[in-house]
mmCIF file of C-alpha atoms and ligand atoms in Angstrom:
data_model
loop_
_atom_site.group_PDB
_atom_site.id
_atom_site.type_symbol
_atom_site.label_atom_id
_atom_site.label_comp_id
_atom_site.label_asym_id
_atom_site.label_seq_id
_atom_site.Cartn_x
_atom_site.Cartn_y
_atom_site.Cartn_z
ATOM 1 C CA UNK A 19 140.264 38.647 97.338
ATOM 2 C CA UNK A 20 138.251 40.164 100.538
ATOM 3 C CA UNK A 21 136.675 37.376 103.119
ATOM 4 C CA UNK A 22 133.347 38.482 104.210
ATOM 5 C CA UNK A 23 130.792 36.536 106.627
ATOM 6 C CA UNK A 24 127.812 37.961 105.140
ATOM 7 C CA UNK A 25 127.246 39.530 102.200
ATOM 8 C CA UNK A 26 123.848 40.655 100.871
ATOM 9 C CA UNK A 27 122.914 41.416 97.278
ATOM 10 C CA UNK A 28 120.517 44.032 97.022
ATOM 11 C CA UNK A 29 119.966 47.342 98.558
ATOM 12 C CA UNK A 30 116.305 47.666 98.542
ATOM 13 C CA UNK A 31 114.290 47.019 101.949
ATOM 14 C CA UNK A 32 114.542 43.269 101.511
ATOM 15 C CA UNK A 33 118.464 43.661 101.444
ATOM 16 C CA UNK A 34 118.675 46.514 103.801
ATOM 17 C CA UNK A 35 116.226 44.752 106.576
ATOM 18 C CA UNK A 36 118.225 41.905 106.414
ATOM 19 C CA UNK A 37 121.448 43.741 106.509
ATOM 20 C CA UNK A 38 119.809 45.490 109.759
ATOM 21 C CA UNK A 39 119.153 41.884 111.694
ATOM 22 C CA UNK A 40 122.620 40.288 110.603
ATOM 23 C CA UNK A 41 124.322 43.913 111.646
ATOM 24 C CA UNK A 42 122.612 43.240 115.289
ATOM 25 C CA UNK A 43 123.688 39.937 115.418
ATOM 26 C CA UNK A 44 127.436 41.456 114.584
ATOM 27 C CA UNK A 45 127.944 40.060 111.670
ATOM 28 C CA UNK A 46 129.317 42.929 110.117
ATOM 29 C CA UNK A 47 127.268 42.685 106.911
ATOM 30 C CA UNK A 48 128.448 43.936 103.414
ATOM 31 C CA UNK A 49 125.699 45.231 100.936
ATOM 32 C CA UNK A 50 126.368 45.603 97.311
ATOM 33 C CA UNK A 51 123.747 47.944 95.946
ATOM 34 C CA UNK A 52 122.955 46.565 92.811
ATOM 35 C CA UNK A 53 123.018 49.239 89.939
ATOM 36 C CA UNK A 54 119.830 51.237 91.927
ATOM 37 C CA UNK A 55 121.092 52.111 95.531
ATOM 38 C CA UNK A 56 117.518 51.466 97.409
ATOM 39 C CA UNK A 57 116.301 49.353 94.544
ATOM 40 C CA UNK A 58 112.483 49.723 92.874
ATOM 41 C CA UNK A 59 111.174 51.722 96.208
ATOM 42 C CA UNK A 60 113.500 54.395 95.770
ATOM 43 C CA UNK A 61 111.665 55.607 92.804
ATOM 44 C CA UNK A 62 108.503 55.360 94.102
ATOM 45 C CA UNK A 63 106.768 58.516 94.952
ATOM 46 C CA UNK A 64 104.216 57.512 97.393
ATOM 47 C CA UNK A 65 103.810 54.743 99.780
ATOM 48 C CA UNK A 66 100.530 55.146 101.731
ATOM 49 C CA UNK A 67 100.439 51.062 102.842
ATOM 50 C CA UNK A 68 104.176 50.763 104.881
ATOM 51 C CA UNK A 69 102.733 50.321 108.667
ATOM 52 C CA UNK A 70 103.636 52.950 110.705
ATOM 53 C CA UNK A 71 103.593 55.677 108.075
ATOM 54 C CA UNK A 72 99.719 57.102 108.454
ATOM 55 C CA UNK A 73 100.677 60.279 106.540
ATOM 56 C CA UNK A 74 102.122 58.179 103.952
ATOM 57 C CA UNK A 75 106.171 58.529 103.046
ATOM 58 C CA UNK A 76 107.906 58.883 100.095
ATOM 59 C CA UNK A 77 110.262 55.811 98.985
ATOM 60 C CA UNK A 78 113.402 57.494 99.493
ATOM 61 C CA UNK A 79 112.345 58.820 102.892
ATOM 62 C CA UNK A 80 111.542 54.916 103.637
ATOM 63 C CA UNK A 81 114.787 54.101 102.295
ATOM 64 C CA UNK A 82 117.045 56.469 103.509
ATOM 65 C CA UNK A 83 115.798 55.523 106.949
ATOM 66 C CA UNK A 84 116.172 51.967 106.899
ATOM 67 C CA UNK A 85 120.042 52.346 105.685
ATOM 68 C CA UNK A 86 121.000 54.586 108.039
ATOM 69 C CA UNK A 87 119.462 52.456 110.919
ATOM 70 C CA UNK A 88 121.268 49.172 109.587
ATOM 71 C CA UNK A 89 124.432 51.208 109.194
ATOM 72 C CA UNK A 90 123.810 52.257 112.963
ATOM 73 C CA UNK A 91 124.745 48.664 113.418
ATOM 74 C CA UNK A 92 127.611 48.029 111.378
ATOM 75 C CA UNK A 93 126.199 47.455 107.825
ATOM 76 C CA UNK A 94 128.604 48.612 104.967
ATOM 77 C CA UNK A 95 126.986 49.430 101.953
ATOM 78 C CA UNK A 96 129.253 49.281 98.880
ATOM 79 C CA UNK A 97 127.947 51.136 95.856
ATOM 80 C CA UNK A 98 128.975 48.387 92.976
ATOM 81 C CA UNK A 99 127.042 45.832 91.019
ATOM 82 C CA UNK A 100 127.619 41.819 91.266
ATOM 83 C CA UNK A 101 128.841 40.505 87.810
ATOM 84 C CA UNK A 102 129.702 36.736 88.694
ATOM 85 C CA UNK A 103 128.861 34.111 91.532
ATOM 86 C CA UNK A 104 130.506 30.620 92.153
ATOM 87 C CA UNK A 105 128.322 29.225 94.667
ATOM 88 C CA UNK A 106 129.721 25.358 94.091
ATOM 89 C CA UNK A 107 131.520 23.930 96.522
ATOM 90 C CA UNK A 108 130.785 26.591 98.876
ATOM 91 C CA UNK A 109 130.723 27.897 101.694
ATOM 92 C CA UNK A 110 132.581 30.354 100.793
ATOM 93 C CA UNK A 111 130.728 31.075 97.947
ATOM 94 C CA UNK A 112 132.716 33.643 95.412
ATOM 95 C CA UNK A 113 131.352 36.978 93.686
ATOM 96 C CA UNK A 114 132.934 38.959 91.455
ATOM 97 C CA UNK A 115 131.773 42.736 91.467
ATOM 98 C CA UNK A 116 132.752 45.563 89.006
ATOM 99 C CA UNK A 117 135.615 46.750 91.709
ATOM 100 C CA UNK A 118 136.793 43.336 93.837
ATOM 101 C CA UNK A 119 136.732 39.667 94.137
ATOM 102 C CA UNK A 120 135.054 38.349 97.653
ATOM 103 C CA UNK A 121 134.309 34.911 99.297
ATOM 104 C CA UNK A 122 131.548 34.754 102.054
ATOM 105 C CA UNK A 123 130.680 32.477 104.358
ATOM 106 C CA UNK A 124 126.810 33.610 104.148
ATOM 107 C CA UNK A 125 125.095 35.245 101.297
ATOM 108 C CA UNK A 126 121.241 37.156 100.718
ATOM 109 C CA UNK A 127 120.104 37.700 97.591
ATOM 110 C CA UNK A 128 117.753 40.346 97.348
ATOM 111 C CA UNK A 129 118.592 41.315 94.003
ATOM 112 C CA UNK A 130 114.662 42.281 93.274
ATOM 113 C CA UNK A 131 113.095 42.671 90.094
ATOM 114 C CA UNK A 132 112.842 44.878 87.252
ATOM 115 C CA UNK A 133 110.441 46.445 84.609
ATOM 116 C CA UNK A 134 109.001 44.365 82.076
ATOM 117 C CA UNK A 135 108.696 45.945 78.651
ATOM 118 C CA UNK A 136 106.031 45.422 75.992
ATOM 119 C CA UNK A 137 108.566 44.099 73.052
ATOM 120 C CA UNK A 138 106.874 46.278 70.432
ATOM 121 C CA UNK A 139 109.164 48.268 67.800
ATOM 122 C CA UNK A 140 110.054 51.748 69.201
ATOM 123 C CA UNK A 141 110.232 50.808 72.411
ATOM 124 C CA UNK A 142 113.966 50.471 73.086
ATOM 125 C CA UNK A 143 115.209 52.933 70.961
ATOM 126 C CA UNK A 144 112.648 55.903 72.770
ATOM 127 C CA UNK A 145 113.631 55.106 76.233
ATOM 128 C CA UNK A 146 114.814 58.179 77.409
ATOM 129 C CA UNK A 147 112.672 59.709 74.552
ATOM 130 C CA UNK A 148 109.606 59.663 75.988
ATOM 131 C CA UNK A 149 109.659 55.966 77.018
ATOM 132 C CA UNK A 150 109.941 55.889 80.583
ATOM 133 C CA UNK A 151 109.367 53.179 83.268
ATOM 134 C CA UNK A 152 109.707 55.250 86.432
ATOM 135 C CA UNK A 153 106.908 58.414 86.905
ATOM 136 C CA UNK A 154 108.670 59.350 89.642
ATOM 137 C CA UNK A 155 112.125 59.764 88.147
ATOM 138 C CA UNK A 156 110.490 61.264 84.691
ATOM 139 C CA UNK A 157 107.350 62.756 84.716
ATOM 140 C CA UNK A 158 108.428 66.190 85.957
ATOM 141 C CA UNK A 159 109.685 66.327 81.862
ATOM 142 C CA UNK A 160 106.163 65.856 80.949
ATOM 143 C CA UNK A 161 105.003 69.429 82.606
ATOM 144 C CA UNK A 162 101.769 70.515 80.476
ATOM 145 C CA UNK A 163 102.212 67.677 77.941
ATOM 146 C CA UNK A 164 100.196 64.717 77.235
ATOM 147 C CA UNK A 165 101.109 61.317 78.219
ATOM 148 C CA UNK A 166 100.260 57.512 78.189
ATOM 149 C CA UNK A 167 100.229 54.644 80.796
ATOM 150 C CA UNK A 168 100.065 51.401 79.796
ATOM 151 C CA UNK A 169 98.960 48.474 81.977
ATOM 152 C CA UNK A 170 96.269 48.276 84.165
ATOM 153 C CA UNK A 171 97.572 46.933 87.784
ATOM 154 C CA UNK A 172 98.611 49.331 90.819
ATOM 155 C CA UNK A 173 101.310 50.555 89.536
ATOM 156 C CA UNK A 174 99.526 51.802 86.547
ATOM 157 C CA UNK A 175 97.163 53.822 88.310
ATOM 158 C CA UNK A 176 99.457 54.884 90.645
ATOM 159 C CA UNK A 177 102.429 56.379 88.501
ATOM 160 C CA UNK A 178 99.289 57.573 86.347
ATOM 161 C CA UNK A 179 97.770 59.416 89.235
ATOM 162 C CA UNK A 180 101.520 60.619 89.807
ATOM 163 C CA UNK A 181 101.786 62.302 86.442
ATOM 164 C CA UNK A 182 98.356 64.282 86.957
ATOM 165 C CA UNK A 183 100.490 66.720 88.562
ATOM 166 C CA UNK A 184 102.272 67.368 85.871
ATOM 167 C CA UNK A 185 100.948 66.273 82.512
ATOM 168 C CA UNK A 186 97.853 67.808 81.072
ATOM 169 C CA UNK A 187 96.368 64.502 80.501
ATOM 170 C CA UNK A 188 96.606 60.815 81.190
ATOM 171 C CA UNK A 189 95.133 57.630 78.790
ATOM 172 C CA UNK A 190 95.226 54.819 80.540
ATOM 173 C CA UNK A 191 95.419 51.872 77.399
ATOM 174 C CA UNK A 192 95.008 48.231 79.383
ATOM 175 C CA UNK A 193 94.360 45.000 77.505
ATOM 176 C CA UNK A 194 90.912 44.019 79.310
ATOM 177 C CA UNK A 195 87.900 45.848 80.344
ATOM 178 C CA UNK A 196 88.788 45.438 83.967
ATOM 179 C CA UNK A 197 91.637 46.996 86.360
ATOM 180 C CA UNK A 198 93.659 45.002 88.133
ATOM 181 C CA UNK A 199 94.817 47.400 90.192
ATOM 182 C CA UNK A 200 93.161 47.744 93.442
ATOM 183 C CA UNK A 201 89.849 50.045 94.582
ATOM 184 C CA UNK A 202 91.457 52.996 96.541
ATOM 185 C CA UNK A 203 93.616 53.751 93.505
ATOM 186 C CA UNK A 204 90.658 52.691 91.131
ATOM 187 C CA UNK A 205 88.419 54.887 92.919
ATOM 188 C CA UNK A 206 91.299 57.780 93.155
ATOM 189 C CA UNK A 207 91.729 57.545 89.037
ATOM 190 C CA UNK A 208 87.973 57.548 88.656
ATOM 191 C CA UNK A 209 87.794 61.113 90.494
ATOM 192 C CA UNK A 210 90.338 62.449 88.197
ATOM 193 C CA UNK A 211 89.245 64.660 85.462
ATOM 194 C CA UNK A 212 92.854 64.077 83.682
ATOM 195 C CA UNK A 213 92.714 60.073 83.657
ATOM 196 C CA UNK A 214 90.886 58.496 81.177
ATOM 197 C CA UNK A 215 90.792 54.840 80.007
ATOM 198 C CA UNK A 216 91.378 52.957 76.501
ATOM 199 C CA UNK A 217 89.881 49.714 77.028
ATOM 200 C CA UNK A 218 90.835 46.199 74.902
ATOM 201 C CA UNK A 219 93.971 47.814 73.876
ATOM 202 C CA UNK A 220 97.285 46.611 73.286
ATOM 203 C CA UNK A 221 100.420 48.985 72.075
ATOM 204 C CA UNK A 222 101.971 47.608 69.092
ATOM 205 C CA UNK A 223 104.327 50.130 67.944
ATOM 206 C CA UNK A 224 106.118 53.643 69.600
ATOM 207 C CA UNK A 225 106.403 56.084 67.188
ATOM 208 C CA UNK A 226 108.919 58.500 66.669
ATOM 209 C CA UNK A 227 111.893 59.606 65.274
ATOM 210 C CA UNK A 228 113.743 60.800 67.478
ATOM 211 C CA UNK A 229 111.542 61.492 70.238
ATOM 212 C CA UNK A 230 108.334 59.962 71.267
ATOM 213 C CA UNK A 231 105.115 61.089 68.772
ATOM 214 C CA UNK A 232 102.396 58.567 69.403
ATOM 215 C CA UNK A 233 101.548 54.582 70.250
ATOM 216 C CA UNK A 234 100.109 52.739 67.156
ATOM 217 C CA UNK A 235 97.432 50.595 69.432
ATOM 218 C CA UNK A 236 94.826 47.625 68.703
ATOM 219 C CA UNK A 237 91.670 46.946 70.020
ATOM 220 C CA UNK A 238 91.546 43.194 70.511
ATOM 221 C CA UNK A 239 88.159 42.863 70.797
ATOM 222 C CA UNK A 240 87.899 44.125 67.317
ATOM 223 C CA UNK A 241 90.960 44.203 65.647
ATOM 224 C CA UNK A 242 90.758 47.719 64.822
ATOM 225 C CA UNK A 243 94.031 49.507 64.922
ATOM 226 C CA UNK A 244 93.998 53.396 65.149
ATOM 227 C CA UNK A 245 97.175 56.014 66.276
ATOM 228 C CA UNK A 246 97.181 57.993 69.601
ATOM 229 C CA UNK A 247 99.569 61.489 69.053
ATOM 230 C CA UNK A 248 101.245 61.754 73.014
ATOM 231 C CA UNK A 249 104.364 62.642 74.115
ATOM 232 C CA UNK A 250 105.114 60.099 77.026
ATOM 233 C CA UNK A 251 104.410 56.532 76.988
ATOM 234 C CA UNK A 252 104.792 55.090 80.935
ATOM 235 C CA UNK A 253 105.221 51.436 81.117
ATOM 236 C CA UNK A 254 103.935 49.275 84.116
ATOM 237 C CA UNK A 255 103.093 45.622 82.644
ATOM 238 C CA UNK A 256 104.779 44.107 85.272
ATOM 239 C CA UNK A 257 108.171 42.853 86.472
ATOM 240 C CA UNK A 258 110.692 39.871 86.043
ATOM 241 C CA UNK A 259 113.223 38.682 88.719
ATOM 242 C CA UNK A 260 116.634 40.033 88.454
ATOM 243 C CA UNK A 261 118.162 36.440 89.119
ATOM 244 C CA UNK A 262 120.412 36.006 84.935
ATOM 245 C CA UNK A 263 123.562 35.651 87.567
ATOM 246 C CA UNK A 264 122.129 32.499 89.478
ATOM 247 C CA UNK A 265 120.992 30.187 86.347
ATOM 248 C CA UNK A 266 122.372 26.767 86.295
ATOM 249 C CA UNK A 267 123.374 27.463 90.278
ATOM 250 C CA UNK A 268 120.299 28.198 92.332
ATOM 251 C CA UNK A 269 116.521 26.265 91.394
ATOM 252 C CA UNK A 270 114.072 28.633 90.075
ATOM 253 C CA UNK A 271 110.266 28.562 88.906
ATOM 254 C CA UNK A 272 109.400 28.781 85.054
ATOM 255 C CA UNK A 273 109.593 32.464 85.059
ATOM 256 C CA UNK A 274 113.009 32.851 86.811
ATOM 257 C CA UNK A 275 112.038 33.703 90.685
ATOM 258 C CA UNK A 276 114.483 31.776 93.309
ATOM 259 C CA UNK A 277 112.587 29.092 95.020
ATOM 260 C CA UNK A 278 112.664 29.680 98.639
ATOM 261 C CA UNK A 279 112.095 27.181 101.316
ATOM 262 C CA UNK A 280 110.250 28.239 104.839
ATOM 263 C CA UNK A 281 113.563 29.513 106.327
ATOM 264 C CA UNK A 282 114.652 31.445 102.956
ATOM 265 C CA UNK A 283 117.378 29.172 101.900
ATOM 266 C CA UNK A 284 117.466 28.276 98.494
ATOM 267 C CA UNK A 285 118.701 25.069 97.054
ATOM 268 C CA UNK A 286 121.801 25.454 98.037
ATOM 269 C CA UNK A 287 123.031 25.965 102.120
ATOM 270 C CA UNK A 288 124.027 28.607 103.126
ATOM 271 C CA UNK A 289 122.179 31.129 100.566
ATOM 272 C CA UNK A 290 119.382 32.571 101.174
ATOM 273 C CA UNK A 291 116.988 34.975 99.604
ATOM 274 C CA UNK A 292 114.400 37.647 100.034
ATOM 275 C CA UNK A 293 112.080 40.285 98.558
ATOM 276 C CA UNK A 294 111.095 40.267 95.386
ATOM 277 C CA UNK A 295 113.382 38.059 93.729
ATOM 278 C CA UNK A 296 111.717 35.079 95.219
ATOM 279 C CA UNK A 297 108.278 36.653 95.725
ATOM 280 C CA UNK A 298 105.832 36.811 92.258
ATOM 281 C CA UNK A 299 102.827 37.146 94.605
ATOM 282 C CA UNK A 300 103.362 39.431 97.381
ATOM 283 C CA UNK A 301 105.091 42.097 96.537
ATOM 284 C CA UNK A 302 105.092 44.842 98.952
ATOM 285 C CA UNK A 303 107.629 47.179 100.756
ATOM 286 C CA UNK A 304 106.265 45.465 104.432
ATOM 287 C CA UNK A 305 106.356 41.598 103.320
ATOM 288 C CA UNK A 306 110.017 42.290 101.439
ATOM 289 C CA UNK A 307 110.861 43.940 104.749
ATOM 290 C CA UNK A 308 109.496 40.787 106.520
ATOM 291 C CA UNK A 309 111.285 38.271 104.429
ATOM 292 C CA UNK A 310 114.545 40.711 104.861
ATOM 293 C CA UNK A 311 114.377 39.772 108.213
ATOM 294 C CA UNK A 312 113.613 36.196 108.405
ATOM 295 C CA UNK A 313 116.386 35.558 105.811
ATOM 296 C CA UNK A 314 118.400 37.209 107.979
ATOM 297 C CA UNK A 315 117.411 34.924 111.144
ATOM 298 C CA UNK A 316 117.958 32.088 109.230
ATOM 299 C CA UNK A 317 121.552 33.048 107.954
ATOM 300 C CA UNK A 318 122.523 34.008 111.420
ATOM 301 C CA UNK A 319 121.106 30.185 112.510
ATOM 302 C CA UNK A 320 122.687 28.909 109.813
ATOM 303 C CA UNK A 321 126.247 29.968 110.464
ATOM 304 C CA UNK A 322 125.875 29.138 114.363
ATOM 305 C CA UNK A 323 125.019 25.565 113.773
ATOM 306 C CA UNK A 324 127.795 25.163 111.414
ATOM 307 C CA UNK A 325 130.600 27.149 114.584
HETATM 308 P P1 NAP B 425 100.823 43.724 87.937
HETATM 309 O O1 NAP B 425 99.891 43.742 89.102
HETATM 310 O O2 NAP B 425 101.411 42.454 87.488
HETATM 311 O O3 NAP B 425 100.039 44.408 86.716
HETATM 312 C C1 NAP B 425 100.576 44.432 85.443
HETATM 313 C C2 NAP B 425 99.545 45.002 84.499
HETATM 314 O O4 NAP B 425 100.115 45.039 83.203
HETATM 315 C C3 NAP B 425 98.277 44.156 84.423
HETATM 316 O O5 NAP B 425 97.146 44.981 84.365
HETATM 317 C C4 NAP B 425 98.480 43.370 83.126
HETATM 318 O O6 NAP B 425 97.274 43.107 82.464
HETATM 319 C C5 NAP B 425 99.287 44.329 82.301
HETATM 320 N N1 NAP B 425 100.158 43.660 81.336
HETATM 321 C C6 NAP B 425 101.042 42.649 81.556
HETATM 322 N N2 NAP B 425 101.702 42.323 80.429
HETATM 323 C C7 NAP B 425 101.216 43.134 79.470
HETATM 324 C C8 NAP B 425 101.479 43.270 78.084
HETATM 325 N N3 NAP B 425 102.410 42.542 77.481
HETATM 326 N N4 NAP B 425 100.791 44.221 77.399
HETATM 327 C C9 NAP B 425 99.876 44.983 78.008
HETATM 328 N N5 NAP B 425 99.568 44.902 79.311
HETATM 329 C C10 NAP B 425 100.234 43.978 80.029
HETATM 330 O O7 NAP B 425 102.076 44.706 88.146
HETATM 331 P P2 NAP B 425 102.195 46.053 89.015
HETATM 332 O O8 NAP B 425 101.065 46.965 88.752
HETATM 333 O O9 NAP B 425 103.577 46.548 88.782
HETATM 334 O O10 NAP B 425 102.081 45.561 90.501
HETATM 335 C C11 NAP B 425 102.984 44.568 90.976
HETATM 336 C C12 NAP B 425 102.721 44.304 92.448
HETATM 337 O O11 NAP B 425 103.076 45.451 93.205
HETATM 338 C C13 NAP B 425 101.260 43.995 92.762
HETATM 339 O O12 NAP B 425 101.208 43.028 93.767
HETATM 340 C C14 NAP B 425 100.735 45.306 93.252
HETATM 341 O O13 NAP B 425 99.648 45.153 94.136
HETATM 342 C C15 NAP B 425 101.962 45.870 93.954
HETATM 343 N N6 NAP B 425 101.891 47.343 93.974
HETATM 344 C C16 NAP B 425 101.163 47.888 94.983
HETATM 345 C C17 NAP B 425 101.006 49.265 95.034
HETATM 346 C C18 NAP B 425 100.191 49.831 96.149
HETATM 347 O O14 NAP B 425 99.683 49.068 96.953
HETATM 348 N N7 NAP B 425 100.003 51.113 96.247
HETATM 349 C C19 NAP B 425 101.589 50.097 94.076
HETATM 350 C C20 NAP B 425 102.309 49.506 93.043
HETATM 351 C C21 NAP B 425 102.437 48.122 92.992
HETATM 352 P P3 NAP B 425 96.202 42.050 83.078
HETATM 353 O O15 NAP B 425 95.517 42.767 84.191
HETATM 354 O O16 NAP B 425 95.323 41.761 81.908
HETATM 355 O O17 NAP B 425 97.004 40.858 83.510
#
């Protein structure tokens, strides 16, 4: 059993921000990665909206920067995964990781979110197949092929617009007539001669045997079903919170995001949270950053008041 003051689950810039303030406030902060060292924004090619960037960076630029500046203070990132938490009774609460038992006085979750799939037949078995969720990590496999995107928010357009460089062609298939996605990267996929659009159109089956062939779709304006042939089908409907370790302990919303109060602490003292575990609406590299850091503030509060 290893006795930490602070431990912080998560690696991506919610974790690592907040691992940055409690380092400075020499708390001597241990991070546990999570299975994606750098979480979501390490596998995202472009950010053109983190302040201070105007050239635009690439995630794991962004990433790489921030760890090395919270290690500058003390940090210790551990590459494992959390696979229990006993946060009764506590402090010390109790985690369990792959490698070692721990009790901490303090603990930040920022344990993010992950890729939400569709739920259609194919889909599971083609990951890896032609099924991907990440354009970034993928799409250089798709060089002069022809691909799909399905959803119709940022991250659509922008992992879309991402595999123009390789692929020799891009449908876009969203269920409404209307992007959600914003109007810089609506009016960037516009000006692209290899983006198209399928409007009304939901996926109901990936087909393939073996590999990916084609997307059975259906319009549901009409009802009409018809096949698409492609070899790539990129998923971006959306994300759910990675919080399965925290049921029955920590108060969520419907949908499984912590529930936060003003200072970050969750319903019970002395944990706190931040980034996109307990954020459905925001979102962003710079407001995960920002609740990194007032977590962080808070934790550091918290444990003075209680010395
Ligand atoms: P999102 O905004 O929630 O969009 C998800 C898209 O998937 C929506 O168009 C939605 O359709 C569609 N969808 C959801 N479930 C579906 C289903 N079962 N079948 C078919 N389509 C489905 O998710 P996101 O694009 O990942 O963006 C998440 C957040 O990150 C947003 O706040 C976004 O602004 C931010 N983000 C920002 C940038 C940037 O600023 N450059 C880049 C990436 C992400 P409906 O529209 O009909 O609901």
């Amino acid at each position: 059993m290893t006795k930490e003051k602070v431990i912080i689950i998560g690696s991506g810039p919610a974790g690592l921000t907040a691992a940055l303030y409690t380092a400075r406030a020499d708390l001597r902060p241990l991070v546990i990665s999570g299975n994606q060292l750098g979480g979501q924004i390490s596998i995202t090619s472009e950010v053109e909206n983190y302040p201070g960037f105007p050239d635009g960076a690439t995630g794991p630029e962004l990433i790489e920067k921030i760890q090395k500046q919270a290690e500058k203070f003390g940090t210790r990132v551990l590459i494992d995964e959390v696979t229990e938490v006993d946060l009764r009774g506590g402090p010390p609460f109790r985690l369990k990781t792959h490698a070692e038992s721990y009790e901490t006085e303090g603990l930040i979750i920022a344990s993010g979110s992950s890729p939400r799939r569709l739920g259609v037949p194919g889909e599971e078995q083609l990951i890896g197949r032609g099924v991907s969720f990440c354009a970034t990590c993928d799409g250089f496999f798709f060089r002069g092929k022809d691909v799909v995107v399905i959803g119709g928010g940022d991250s659509a357009l922008e992992e879309g617009l991402f595999l123009t460089k390789f692929a020799t062609r891009v449908r876009v298939i969203h269920r409404r007539d209307e992007l959600r996605a914003g109007e810089t990267l609506k009016k960037r996929a516009a000006a692209n001669d290899k983006v198209s659009f399928i409007w009304d159109s939901v996926v109901e089956e990936v087909r393939g045997n073996g590999k990916v062939e084609g997307v059975r779709i259906k319009n549901v304006k009409t009802g009409a079903a018809s096949e698409l042939q492609t070899d790539g089908v990129f998923i971006f409907v959306g994300h759910y919170p990675n919080s399965e370790l925290f049921k029955g302990q920590l108060t969520m919303d419907d949908h499984g995001y912590l529930i936060a109060d003003r200072l970050m602490m969750t319903s019970v003292p002395g944990v706190f949270a931040a980034g996109e575990i307990q954020d459905p609406v925001f979102r962003q590299m710079a407001s995960s950053v920002g609740q990194g850091c007032a977590a962080a503030i808070s934790l550091e509060r918290w444990l003075a008041a209680r010395e």
